[in-house]
XYZ file of C-alpha atoms in Angstrom:
679
model
C -26.558 116.614 -4.860
C -24.207 113.858 -4.607
C -24.499 110.640 -2.619
C -22.194 110.529 0.188
C -19.235 108.103 -0.281
C -19.840 105.957 2.079
C -23.424 104.783 0.180
C -21.739 104.307 -3.148
C -22.768 101.530 -4.779
C -18.836 101.061 -5.794
C -17.256 101.232 -2.154
C -16.583 98.490 -0.258
C -19.538 96.234 1.788
C -18.041 97.321 5.058
C -18.002 100.804 4.461
C -21.355 100.420 3.220
C -23.096 98.874 5.808
C -21.474 100.885 8.322
C -22.892 103.982 6.862
C -26.384 102.438 6.203
C -26.011 101.595 10.323
C -25.405 105.184 11.223
C -27.977 106.387 9.285
C -30.915 103.834 9.869
C -32.154 100.577 9.918
C -30.585 98.484 6.832
C -32.937 97.236 4.243
C -34.408 93.688 3.914
C -32.417 91.835 1.279
C -34.239 88.980 0.022
C -31.875 86.161 -0.957
C -33.137 83.615 -3.637
C -33.237 80.249 -3.035
C -30.481 77.927 -4.324
C -31.100 75.810 -7.546
C -32.577 72.432 -6.611
C -29.861 69.714 -7.327
C -30.075 67.888 -10.673
C -31.716 64.558 -10.608
C -29.597 62.139 -10.105
C -29.522 59.442 -12.848
C -29.119 55.788 -11.989
C -27.014 53.682 -14.318
C -28.617 50.342 -15.411
C -27.330 47.483 -13.385
C -25.621 44.683 -14.688
C -27.243 41.576 -15.106
C -25.691 39.143 -12.483
C -23.791 37.050 -15.440
C -22.848 40.061 -17.023
C -21.170 41.250 -13.309
C -19.719 38.128 -12.896
C -18.137 37.725 -16.353
C -16.559 41.366 -16.006
C -15.180 40.660 -12.727
C -13.494 37.264 -13.846
C -11.818 39.012 -17.321
C -10.463 41.786 -14.616
C -8.977 38.777 -12.504
C -7.439 37.080 -14.868
C -6.776 40.340 -17.192
C -5.642 42.987 -14.667
C -4.766 41.516 -11.015
C -1.229 41.270 -10.455
C 0.120 37.739 -10.743
C 0.845 36.781 -7.471
C 1.355 33.156 -5.989
C -2.273 33.796 -4.324
C -3.701 35.154 -7.616
C -2.603 32.111 -9.518
C -3.452 29.530 -6.924
C -7.462 30.172 -6.618
C -8.454 29.062 -9.588
C -5.615 26.459 -10.265
C -6.866 24.758 -7.011
C -10.721 25.448 -7.934
C -9.559 23.599 -11.192
C -8.002 20.924 -9.349
C -10.922 20.618 -6.695
C -13.482 20.197 -9.899
C -11.844 17.509 -11.846
C -10.010 15.203 -9.357
C -11.761 15.285 -6.063
C -13.348 11.656 -4.868
C -16.181 10.825 -3.571
C -16.272 11.607 0.508
C -17.141 8.056 1.142
C -14.127 6.661 -0.610
C -12.592 3.851 0.582
C -9.000 2.658 0.403
C -7.522 1.505 -3.701
C -5.206 -0.432 -5.004
C -1.623 0.696 -3.969
C -3.468 2.397 -1.034
C -3.550 -0.380 1.029
C -0.249 -0.886 1.424
C 0.470 2.657 1.656
C -1.761 3.524 4.363
C -3.613 0.644 5.805
C -0.221 -1.995 5.971
C 2.488 0.535 6.460
C 3.898 0.182 9.998
C 5.606 3.477 10.053
C 2.482 5.591 8.719
C 0.266 3.740 11.667
C 2.653 3.626 14.660
C 2.196 7.391 15.381
C -1.129 6.182 16.806
C 0.169 3.868 19.121
C 2.219 4.802 22.172
C 3.865 1.821 22.472
C 5.642 2.117 18.931
C 9.653 2.082 18.609
C 9.063 4.317 15.441
C 9.656 7.666 15.705
C 8.914 10.616 13.098
C 12.896 10.496 11.626
C 12.346 6.645 11.159
C 10.906 7.725 7.890
C 14.263 7.815 6.487
C 15.289 4.555 7.701
C 12.117 2.680 5.947
C 10.813 2.745 2.194
C 7.670 3.784 0.931
C 5.702 1.038 2.408
C 7.336 1.336 5.541
C 9.389 -1.199 5.814
C 12.972 -1.505 6.586
C 15.828 -1.798 4.299
C 16.127 -5.717 4.747
C 12.620 -6.045 3.575
C 11.887 -3.122 1.041
C 10.485 -3.318 -1.977
C 12.582 -0.587 -3.738
C 11.044 2.710 -2.959
C 12.885 5.188 -1.010
C 10.342 8.040 -0.500
C 10.425 9.682 2.986
C 8.792 12.977 2.267
C 5.477 11.298 1.618
C 5.427 8.727 4.785
C 6.106 11.639 6.716
C 3.254 13.969 5.072
C 0.721 10.444 5.563
C 2.052 10.144 9.526
C 0.915 13.810 10.358
C -2.586 13.396 8.855
C -2.716 9.862 10.203
C -1.868 11.515 13.756
C -4.766 14.174 12.856
C -7.241 11.405 12.642
C -7.296 10.483 9.139
C -6.873 7.178 9.451
C -8.919 3.435 8.680
C -12.185 5.029 7.962
C -11.611 7.119 4.761
C -7.819 8.164 2.611
C -10.612 11.239 1.487
C -8.094 13.724 3.656
C -5.233 12.036 2.595
C -6.347 12.462 -0.988
C -7.222 15.746 -1.028
C -3.929 16.702 -0.099
C -2.860 15.698 -3.523
C -5.349 18.065 -5.604
C -4.490 20.754 -3.209
C -0.980 20.440 -4.227
C -1.923 19.969 -7.696
C -3.271 23.055 -7.718
C -0.153 24.533 -6.051
C 1.272 23.459 -8.762
C -0.338 24.764 -11.398
C -0.128 27.732 -9.969
C 3.870 27.479 -9.631
C 3.250 27.011 -13.552
C 1.618 30.055 -13.908
C 4.268 32.229 -12.195
C 6.902 30.774 -14.195
C 5.651 31.163 -17.274
C 4.829 34.726 -16.203
C 8.577 35.090 -15.373
C 9.526 33.709 -18.537
C 7.479 35.202 -21.326
C 5.916 38.540 -19.733
C 2.329 36.798 -21.337
C -0.656 36.764 -19.037
C -2.252 34.861 -21.885
C 0.431 32.129 -22.247
C 1.022 32.100 -18.244
C -2.542 31.320 -17.409
C -3.188 29.027 -20.341
C -0.284 27.078 -18.828
C -1.199 26.805 -15.725
C -4.578 25.801 -17.094
C -3.220 23.229 -19.696
C -0.932 21.326 -16.477
C -4.102 21.335 -14.087
C -6.458 20.205 -16.078
C -4.157 17.577 -17.935
C -6.091 13.905 -17.484
C -3.144 12.133 -17.916
C -2.248 13.258 -14.128
C -5.704 11.843 -13.036
C -4.050 8.923 -11.363
C -1.364 10.743 -9.506
C -3.485 13.576 -8.182
C -6.643 11.397 -7.498
C -4.382 8.373 -6.320
C -2.892 8.879 -2.680
C 0.358 7.423 -3.407
C 0.499 10.130 -6.117
C 1.606 12.161 -3.355
C 5.063 10.642 -4.398
C 4.692 12.277 -7.868
C 2.836 15.264 -6.674
C 5.362 16.440 -4.442
C 8.326 15.617 -6.479
C 7.146 17.889 -9.038
C 6.855 20.772 -6.686
C 10.288 20.350 -5.679
C 11.187 20.717 -9.501
C 9.011 23.464 -10.059
C 10.746 25.447 -6.827
C 13.852 24.621 -8.451
C 12.633 26.423 -11.684
C 11.168 29.675 -9.540
C 14.905 29.604 -7.986
C 16.586 30.346 -11.124
C 14.983 34.184 -11.042
C 16.234 34.639 -7.540
C 19.916 37.025 -7.004
C 23.005 35.032 -8.022
C 24.051 34.552 -4.065
C 20.661 32.984 -3.223
C 19.849 31.189 -6.386
C 21.973 28.124 -5.423
C 20.793 27.642 -1.850
C 16.906 27.226 -2.899
C 18.100 25.154 -6.140
C 19.741 22.595 -3.634
C 16.167 22.601 -1.088
C 14.532 22.582 -4.152
C 16.338 19.629 -5.394
C 15.727 17.581 -2.229
C 12.289 18.330 -1.697
C 11.685 16.906 -5.511
C 14.122 13.389 -4.456
C 13.487 12.597 -1.362
C 9.607 12.100 -2.310
C 9.927 10.252 -5.229
C 13.048 8.785 -7.328
C 11.953 9.991 -10.961
C 12.980 13.913 -9.473
C 16.772 12.689 -10.290
C 15.752 14.554 -13.718
C 15.861 17.577 -11.944
C 19.776 17.073 -11.903
C 20.574 17.858 -15.378
C 17.172 20.242 -16.564
C 17.462 22.770 -14.182
C 21.080 23.928 -15.161
C 20.039 23.580 -19.008
C 17.072 25.672 -17.825
C 19.144 28.354 -16.470
C 21.849 28.398 -19.021
C 19.474 28.893 -21.469
C 17.095 31.345 -19.621
C 19.608 33.355 -17.470
C 18.974 36.307 -20.134
C 15.409 36.351 -19.720
C 15.320 35.857 -15.913
C 18.506 38.414 -15.455
C 18.605 40.943 -18.347
C 20.581 43.347 -17.154
C 23.075 40.873 -15.655
C 23.323 37.589 -17.109
C 26.061 35.944 -16.396
C 24.689 32.952 -18.004
C 28.121 30.698 -17.861
C 28.472 31.156 -13.896
C 24.912 31.181 -12.856
C 24.425 27.407 -14.935
C 27.955 26.541 -13.190
C 26.163 27.339 -9.520
C 22.782 25.934 -10.282
C 24.685 22.570 -11.765
C 26.799 22.944 -8.662
C 23.603 22.967 -6.531
C 21.709 20.610 -7.980
C 24.794 17.846 -7.632
C 25.090 18.621 -4.480
C 21.695 18.011 -3.345
C 21.921 14.647 -5.292
C 25.487 13.571 -3.791
C 23.752 14.426 -0.433
C 20.547 12.535 -0.896
C 22.861 9.266 -2.027
C 25.381 9.232 0.679
C 22.280 9.817 3.269
C 20.268 7.201 1.915
C 23.119 4.828 1.562
C 23.925 5.495 5.451
C 20.145 5.124 6.876
C 19.082 2.369 3.944
C 21.659 0.473 3.293
C 20.628 -1.472 0.136
C 21.576 -4.910 -0.974
C 23.428 -4.837 -4.311
C 22.172 -6.947 -7.471
C 24.273 -9.558 -8.179
C 25.294 -7.974 -12.010
C 26.434 -4.707 -10.436
C 29.144 -6.767 -8.474
C 32.454 -5.841 -8.602
C 33.209 -9.469 -9.649
C 30.269 -9.845 -12.094
C 31.683 -7.323 -14.123
C 35.281 -8.509 -14.884
C 36.113 -8.407 -18.248
C 33.484 -6.254 -19.537
C 34.167 -3.368 -21.670
C 34.676 -0.321 -19.698
C 31.597 1.615 -20.448
C 29.629 -0.967 -18.855
C 31.746 -1.331 -15.968
C 31.781 2.374 -15.434
C 28.051 2.114 -15.742
C 27.901 -0.508 -13.417
C 30.185 1.370 -10.918
C 27.731 4.236 -10.994
C 24.722 2.122 -9.969
C 26.698 0.166 -7.467
C 27.478 3.631 -5.876
C 23.784 4.627 -6.296
C 23.249 1.734 -4.167
C 19.154 0.983 -5.767
C 17.520 -0.891 -3.839
C 17.117 -3.826 -5.437
C 13.467 -3.678 -7.426
C 10.441 -6.745 -7.795
C 10.675 -8.359 -10.857
C 7.012 -10.157 -12.154
C 6.553 -10.566 -15.228
C 2.459 -9.970 -14.278
C 3.228 -6.424 -13.841
C 6.243 -6.107 -16.339
C 6.527 -8.685 -19.020
C 9.522 -6.837 -20.141
C 11.497 -8.861 -16.928
C 11.355 -11.969 -19.596
C 12.145 -9.843 -22.672
C 15.851 -9.421 -24.306
C 16.988 -5.906 -24.465
C 16.106 -5.033 -27.822
C 12.968 -6.143 -27.523
C 12.561 -3.753 -24.013
C 13.747 -0.723 -25.699
C 11.135 -1.349 -28.595
C 8.335 -2.151 -25.979
C 9.463 0.706 -23.863
C 9.304 3.205 -27.121
C 5.755 2.002 -28.104
C 4.670 2.444 -24.230
C 6.674 6.124 -24.530
C 4.097 6.878 -27.727
C 0.892 5.813 -26.532
C 1.683 7.963 -23.242
C 2.407 10.998 -25.505
C -1.168 10.330 -27.512
C -2.944 10.292 -23.604
C -1.220 13.776 -23.220
C -2.784 15.321 -26.259
C -5.840 13.282 -26.624
C -6.713 11.354 -23.680
C -9.259 8.264 -24.824
C -8.787 5.487 -22.641
C -7.091 6.206 -18.999
C -6.409 3.530 -16.956
C -4.951 2.638 -12.925
C -3.767 -0.272 -14.623
C -1.725 -1.689 -17.349
C -0.610 -5.269 -16.423
C 0.180 -8.294 -18.687
C -0.648 -9.203 -21.009
C -2.045 -5.591 -22.085
C 1.617 -4.417 -22.485
C 3.160 -7.392 -24.384
C 6.539 -8.291 -25.474
C 6.458 -7.289 -28.874
C 6.583 -9.479 -31.508
C 8.661 -7.540 -33.387
C 11.311 -4.383 -33.391
C 10.884 -2.096 -35.594
C 7.203 -1.177 -35.865
C 5.087 1.752 -35.913
C 4.557 2.688 -32.443
C 8.107 2.126 -31.904
C 9.453 3.615 -34.438
C 7.534 6.960 -33.645
C 8.277 6.730 -29.804
C 12.112 6.514 -31.354
C 11.517 9.905 -33.650
C 9.777 11.689 -30.373
C 12.536 10.359 -28.148
C 15.661 11.393 -29.952
C 14.500 14.215 -31.617
C 13.978 16.898 -29.018
C 17.372 15.549 -27.340
C 18.928 16.984 -30.892
C 16.355 19.589 -31.370
C 16.578 21.336 -28.009
C 20.268 22.097 -27.409
C 19.845 23.836 -31.321
C 17.075 25.852 -30.497
C 19.021 26.756 -26.999
C 22.031 27.786 -28.780
C 20.292 29.737 -31.139
C 18.468 31.442 -28.481
C 22.163 31.797 -26.867
C 23.835 33.522 -29.863
C 21.013 35.577 -30.796
C 20.859 37.163 -27.426
C 24.620 37.770 -27.292
C 24.082 39.925 -30.759
C 21.372 41.637 -29.389
C 23.477 42.780 -26.415
C 26.431 43.682 -29.186
C 24.010 45.614 -31.378
C 21.689 47.301 -29.387
C 22.083 47.368 -24.961
C 18.847 48.295 -24.907
C 16.571 46.463 -27.319
C 13.675 44.162 -26.004
C 14.403 40.488 -25.485
C 14.204 38.596 -28.765
C 13.557 34.832 -28.766
C 11.380 33.907 -25.690
C 9.519 31.374 -27.007
C 12.859 29.716 -28.493
C 14.063 29.499 -25.177
C 10.873 28.064 -23.696
C 10.477 25.349 -26.303
C 13.913 24.137 -25.788
C 13.786 23.747 -22.243
C 10.585 21.975 -22.559
C 11.367 19.243 -25.345
C 14.431 18.360 -23.278
C 12.433 18.274 -20.161
C 9.346 15.601 -21.271
C 12.071 13.384 -22.698
C 14.658 13.713 -19.743
C 12.374 13.100 -17.414
C 10.605 10.533 -19.015
C 13.083 8.551 -20.006
C 14.381 7.418 -16.328
C 10.437 5.389 -16.067
C 10.571 4.444 -20.006
C 11.924 0.812 -19.081
C 14.632 1.800 -21.720
C 17.793 2.625 -19.489
C 16.691 -0.002 -16.311
C 13.855 -2.508 -15.873
C 11.128 -0.981 -13.663
C 8.321 -2.982 -11.820
C 5.782 -1.599 -13.441
C 5.237 -1.587 -17.145
C 3.325 1.528 -17.478
C 1.465 4.010 -15.262
C 0.233 7.218 -16.365
C 1.462 8.963 -12.807
C 4.833 8.697 -14.942
C 3.799 11.268 -16.891
C 3.358 14.243 -14.153
C 6.821 15.490 -15.032
C 6.933 15.363 -18.252
C 3.445 17.143 -18.642
C 5.179 20.197 -17.150
C 7.243 20.639 -20.180
C 4.261 19.636 -22.662
C 2.011 22.485 -20.924
C 4.852 24.779 -21.581
C 4.558 24.538 -25.343
C 0.855 23.981 -25.963
C 0.180 27.233 -23.819
C 2.371 28.744 -26.310
C 0.704 27.345 -29.276
C -2.606 27.911 -28.386
C -1.692 31.427 -27.516
C -0.219 31.856 -30.754
C -3.232 30.336 -32.357
C -5.727 32.641 -30.804
C -3.965 36.013 -32.088
C -3.344 34.572 -35.328
C -7.396 33.718 -35.460
C -8.167 37.030 -34.156
C -6.049 38.792 -36.245
C -7.364 37.595 -39.385
C -11.373 37.908 -38.419
C -11.781 34.735 -36.986
C -11.017 34.819 -33.397
C -14.401 32.167 -32.863
C -12.615 29.714 -34.753
C -9.396 29.890 -32.478
C -11.603 30.335 -29.082
C -13.510 27.299 -30.286
C -10.462 24.636 -31.010
C -8.581 26.052 -27.418
C -11.861 25.514 -25.576
C -12.817 21.988 -27.220
C -9.324 20.673 -25.986
C -9.995 21.986 -22.897
C -13.330 20.200 -22.320
C -12.124 17.312 -23.561
C -8.843 17.387 -21.275
C -11.570 18.290 -18.230
C -13.971 15.762 -19.046
C -11.650 13.030 -19.332
C -10.179 13.546 -16.189
C -13.339 14.304 -14.058
C -14.636 10.614 -15.911
C -11.376 9.074 -14.812
C -11.364 10.685 -11.244
C -15.091 9.299 -10.635
C -13.184 5.822 -11.356
C -12.068 6.217 -7.559
C -15.251 6.640 -6.220
C -14.491 3.052 -4.440
C -12.417 -0.235 -4.711
C -15.122 -1.904 -6.893
C -15.649 1.279 -9.299
C -12.344 1.398 -9.574
C -11.376 -2.019 -10.574
C -14.640 -2.586 -13.132
C -13.198 1.075 -14.753
C -10.356 -0.575 -15.240
C -11.022 -4.336 -16.716
C -13.233 -2.111 -19.259
C -10.704 0.204 -20.060
C -8.178 -2.662 -20.486
C -9.595 -5.808 -21.344
C -6.442 -7.446 -21.748
C -5.003 -6.888 -18.231
C -5.092 -9.873 -15.654
C -4.802 -8.082 -13.018
C -7.463 -5.959 -13.163
C -10.097 -8.866 -13.389
C -8.681 -10.403 -11.219
C -8.855 -7.771 -8.559
C -12.807 -6.780 -9.413
C -13.332 -10.549 -8.703
C -11.980 -9.488 -5.303
C -13.660 -6.675 -4.619
C -17.109 -8.994 -5.797
C -16.409 -11.469 -3.534
C -15.388 -9.136 -0.693
C -19.077 -7.562 -1.117
C -20.491 -11.671 -0.862
C -21.018 -11.790 -4.684
C -19.351 -14.803 -5.016
C -20.881 -15.749 -8.551
C -19.839 -12.886 -10.348
C -16.397 -13.441 -8.525
C -16.084 -16.756 -10.048
C -16.665 -15.447 -13.530
C -14.224 -12.379 -13.698
C -11.924 -14.699 -11.638
C -12.057 -16.965 -14.803
C -11.236 -14.226 -17.152
C -7.958 -13.527 -15.028
C -6.967 -17.492 -15.280
C -7.643 -17.264 -19.101
C -5.319 -14.417 -19.714
C -2.327 -15.367 -17.257
C -2.679 -19.634 -16.872
C 0.666 -19.440 -15.222
C -0.568 -16.780 -12.336
C -0.512 -18.617 -9.027
C -2.579 -15.851 -7.604
C -5.079 -16.837 -10.434
C -5.243 -20.386 -9.794
C -5.503 -20.043 -5.964
C -8.174 -17.212 -6.061
C -10.329 -18.961 -8.451
C -10.142 -22.328 -6.289
C -10.710 -20.025 -3.446
C -14.073 -18.925 -5.052
C -15.049 -22.289 -5.404
C -13.952 -23.409 -2.027
C -16.346 -20.766 -0.662
C -19.195 -21.566 -3.029
C -19.117 -25.060 -1.054
C -17.447 -26.891 -3.764
C -14.515 -27.920 -2.746
C -13.932 -30.811 -5.502
C -13.776 -28.176 -8.233
C -10.917 -25.987 -6.221
C -8.711 -28.644 -5.149
C -7.480 -28.349 -9.081
C -7.295 -25.213 -9.049
C -5.207 -25.128 -5.396
C -2.746 -27.928 -6.553
C -1.590 -25.770 -9.564
C -1.033 -22.750 -7.731
C 0.742 -23.953 -5.026
C 3.203 -26.036 -7.679
C 3.484 -22.913 -9.465
C 4.776 -20.693 -5.830
C 5.256 -23.155 -2.972
C 6.724 -20.266 -1.335
C 4.053 -18.002 -1.112
C 2.587 -17.969 2.463
C -0.400 -15.590 1.922
C -1.407 -18.227 -1.064
C -1.052 -21.517 0.383
C -2.862 -20.728 4.031
C -5.623 -19.114 2.022
C -5.936 -22.449 -0.335
C -5.426 -24.725 3.524
C -7.895 -22.910 5.350
C -10.608 -22.901 3.211
C -9.860 -26.882 2.734
C -9.636 -27.113 6.253
C -13.061 -24.942 6.639
C -14.722 -27.022 4.262
C -13.773 -30.395 6.010
C -12.028 -31.411 2.643
C -8.274 -31.163 3.933
C -8.386 -34.837 5.212
C -9.353 -36.053 1.292
C -5.851 -34.187 -0.168
C -3.845 -34.400 3.128
C -1.700 -37.582 1.154
C -1.238 -35.380 -1.883
C -0.515 -32.160 -0.169
C 2.316 -34.438 1.952
C 3.558 -35.394 -1.593
C 3.705 -31.933 -2.888
C 5.901 -30.418 0.147
C 7.880 -33.387 0.342
C 8.862 -32.087 -3.057
C 9.364 -28.851 -2.153
C 11.339 -29.186 0.743
C 11.734 -25.934 3.301
C 9.392 -24.562 1.165
C 6.245 -22.495 2.677
C 4.145 -25.278 1.273
C 6.007 -27.756 3.291
C 6.117 -25.700 6.282
C 2.500 -24.945 6.500
C 1.511 -28.545 5.267
C 3.389 -30.195 8.321
C 2.524 -27.670 10.863
C -1.374 -28.338 10.122
C -0.837 -31.712 10.274
C 0.915 -31.328 13.828
C -1.626 -28.242 15.010
C -4.474 -28.026 12.688
C -6.562 -28.996 15.566
C -5.255 -26.564 18.245
C -5.285 -23.945 15.611
C -8.842 -24.704 13.650
C -6.767 -24.427 10.692
C -3.742 -22.711 9.784
C -1.597 -20.939 12.682
C -3.197 -17.588 12.667
C -0.344 -15.569 12.675
C 0.355 -17.429 9.165
C -2.977 -16.273 7.814
C -3.329 -13.730 4.745
C -4.285 -10.143 6.120
C -8.020 -9.308 5.296
C -8.917 -6.838 2.647
C -8.910 -3.462 4.120
C -7.042 -4.712 7.159
C -3.969 -3.365 8.762
C -0.900 -5.278 9.335
C -0.864 -7.825 11.652
C 2.598 -7.101 13.318
C 5.809 -5.724 11.901
């Protein structure tokens, strides 16, 4: 008998269930339990060090390269290498730049007549144009005034200094981004930023508060280079603004005016491969930098008029060759404030022009050596550490000449080769990848090193300082690109030949050397005593280093050590009035006025118009009751230099000594670590 259709196994479930329901209760269907899920096997946890290493590797190799991505490691590196001790005090030029700067300090004085925009009517030290010593840098003064307003005042320069550190990290991050936009190579980009940030030769600019001018000036230069990647309509405006930032920060930012258009010309096909428009971009870029320069000069001439040096006047140039007249005419228009000329700070004051050039080339060669292998960094190189060269031709002057002229010739040639190769590539295969990018970068960098250093080399004009490591902040921008390209090539070559460890060891050794040298030199800025102790050891023939070390010892009451170091300074610079007077002052404070008097007398004769030195000596002679014994000699010395400060102060003390208990207080010199007595 056949089974009803509803109960067939092949019937639909709904039909079978309905049939069963009509016939009786459905059979019980047992459902097998689901199989248990497979056991979860936990992956072994990586050791902490391996996890951190993996994260760091992915950060540098995979994270999108943005400003924030580059900023974090560069700022941490700058903080690690250049941060001063939190209890540091005001060192060297920081005394004048901050403590004695009337513009900066006036923000805390409600009765002050100085306002924010008066930064453009004052020099770097807060002095008006008729009292200036030559430096016009409004932006650093604005920054210092802002932080002084926030409370960073006499207690410590630490916060002011930390601005330099963080801005240096920002500059390092911009170097990473510029290298990435040009080379599209992450290895080269990170190496560029690290090489710049860790360059030990820039320690003075980063760790010293006064170096803010260099750091801000370089920021303007780097922003101008970044602007070259902008669209054609925006690029000139960005270059104009960036150039002004540099110029208002430091005079040496003048190098932006020729260098950024040169970089624009060579790199147009790299930054804008689809539409290079090389000559148009370069023309607009040059127009922007020159417009910024003219605006800066005219504004400075209007708000900060400066006296013209006698040798630059029109009358002094009558009958001279046309090239000399043209050059001096440019300097007259530029209206550079008269720079101080002190043979102690720059012995080239007394050198002939050929000697000055030879000495400048020697200093340039030594500076290049410090960029590559810093072995003796110092905050001061005053006389006789860098003396006038005895002859014009010697190994360092020859090497300096080759390294100065060679890049000026080779850079444009390499640039022309890159432009020709790019034009040929576009004709033959418009879609082919860009070639010769390292050549472009090397050409720009070579020119950058030379042109940015040349204005501070003492070769074109005489500067107040013979040598300073902060002068290398701009040139290190160029050297960092070249070194990064070399390191990247070395790493790849060694890896390709199975010797990756060798390449890594060489590059790591370079960075280790730079980092140790930078950190060690930053430690010199712990306080003023540590600074000058380290300086006198680094440059043992610097009279200023020994004298300032003696002053720091004296400020701490150690007169015996002060006398010893002061004697060394006097031996190195016997004709230095300060060394003579300060040694006399040391002996006088040790209650030996009879031994002090010969040194006072010599110093007064050498500098009868230095009110600070004369007031210092006269006051101690008065305090030690020795003034009556030398009163007659002082009168004769004053009579021999009529209308001098010596004549005035000695006569005033004769008349009012009892009333003022010595020198009139308003003529006494400022104490160490003390602000200005008046405007």
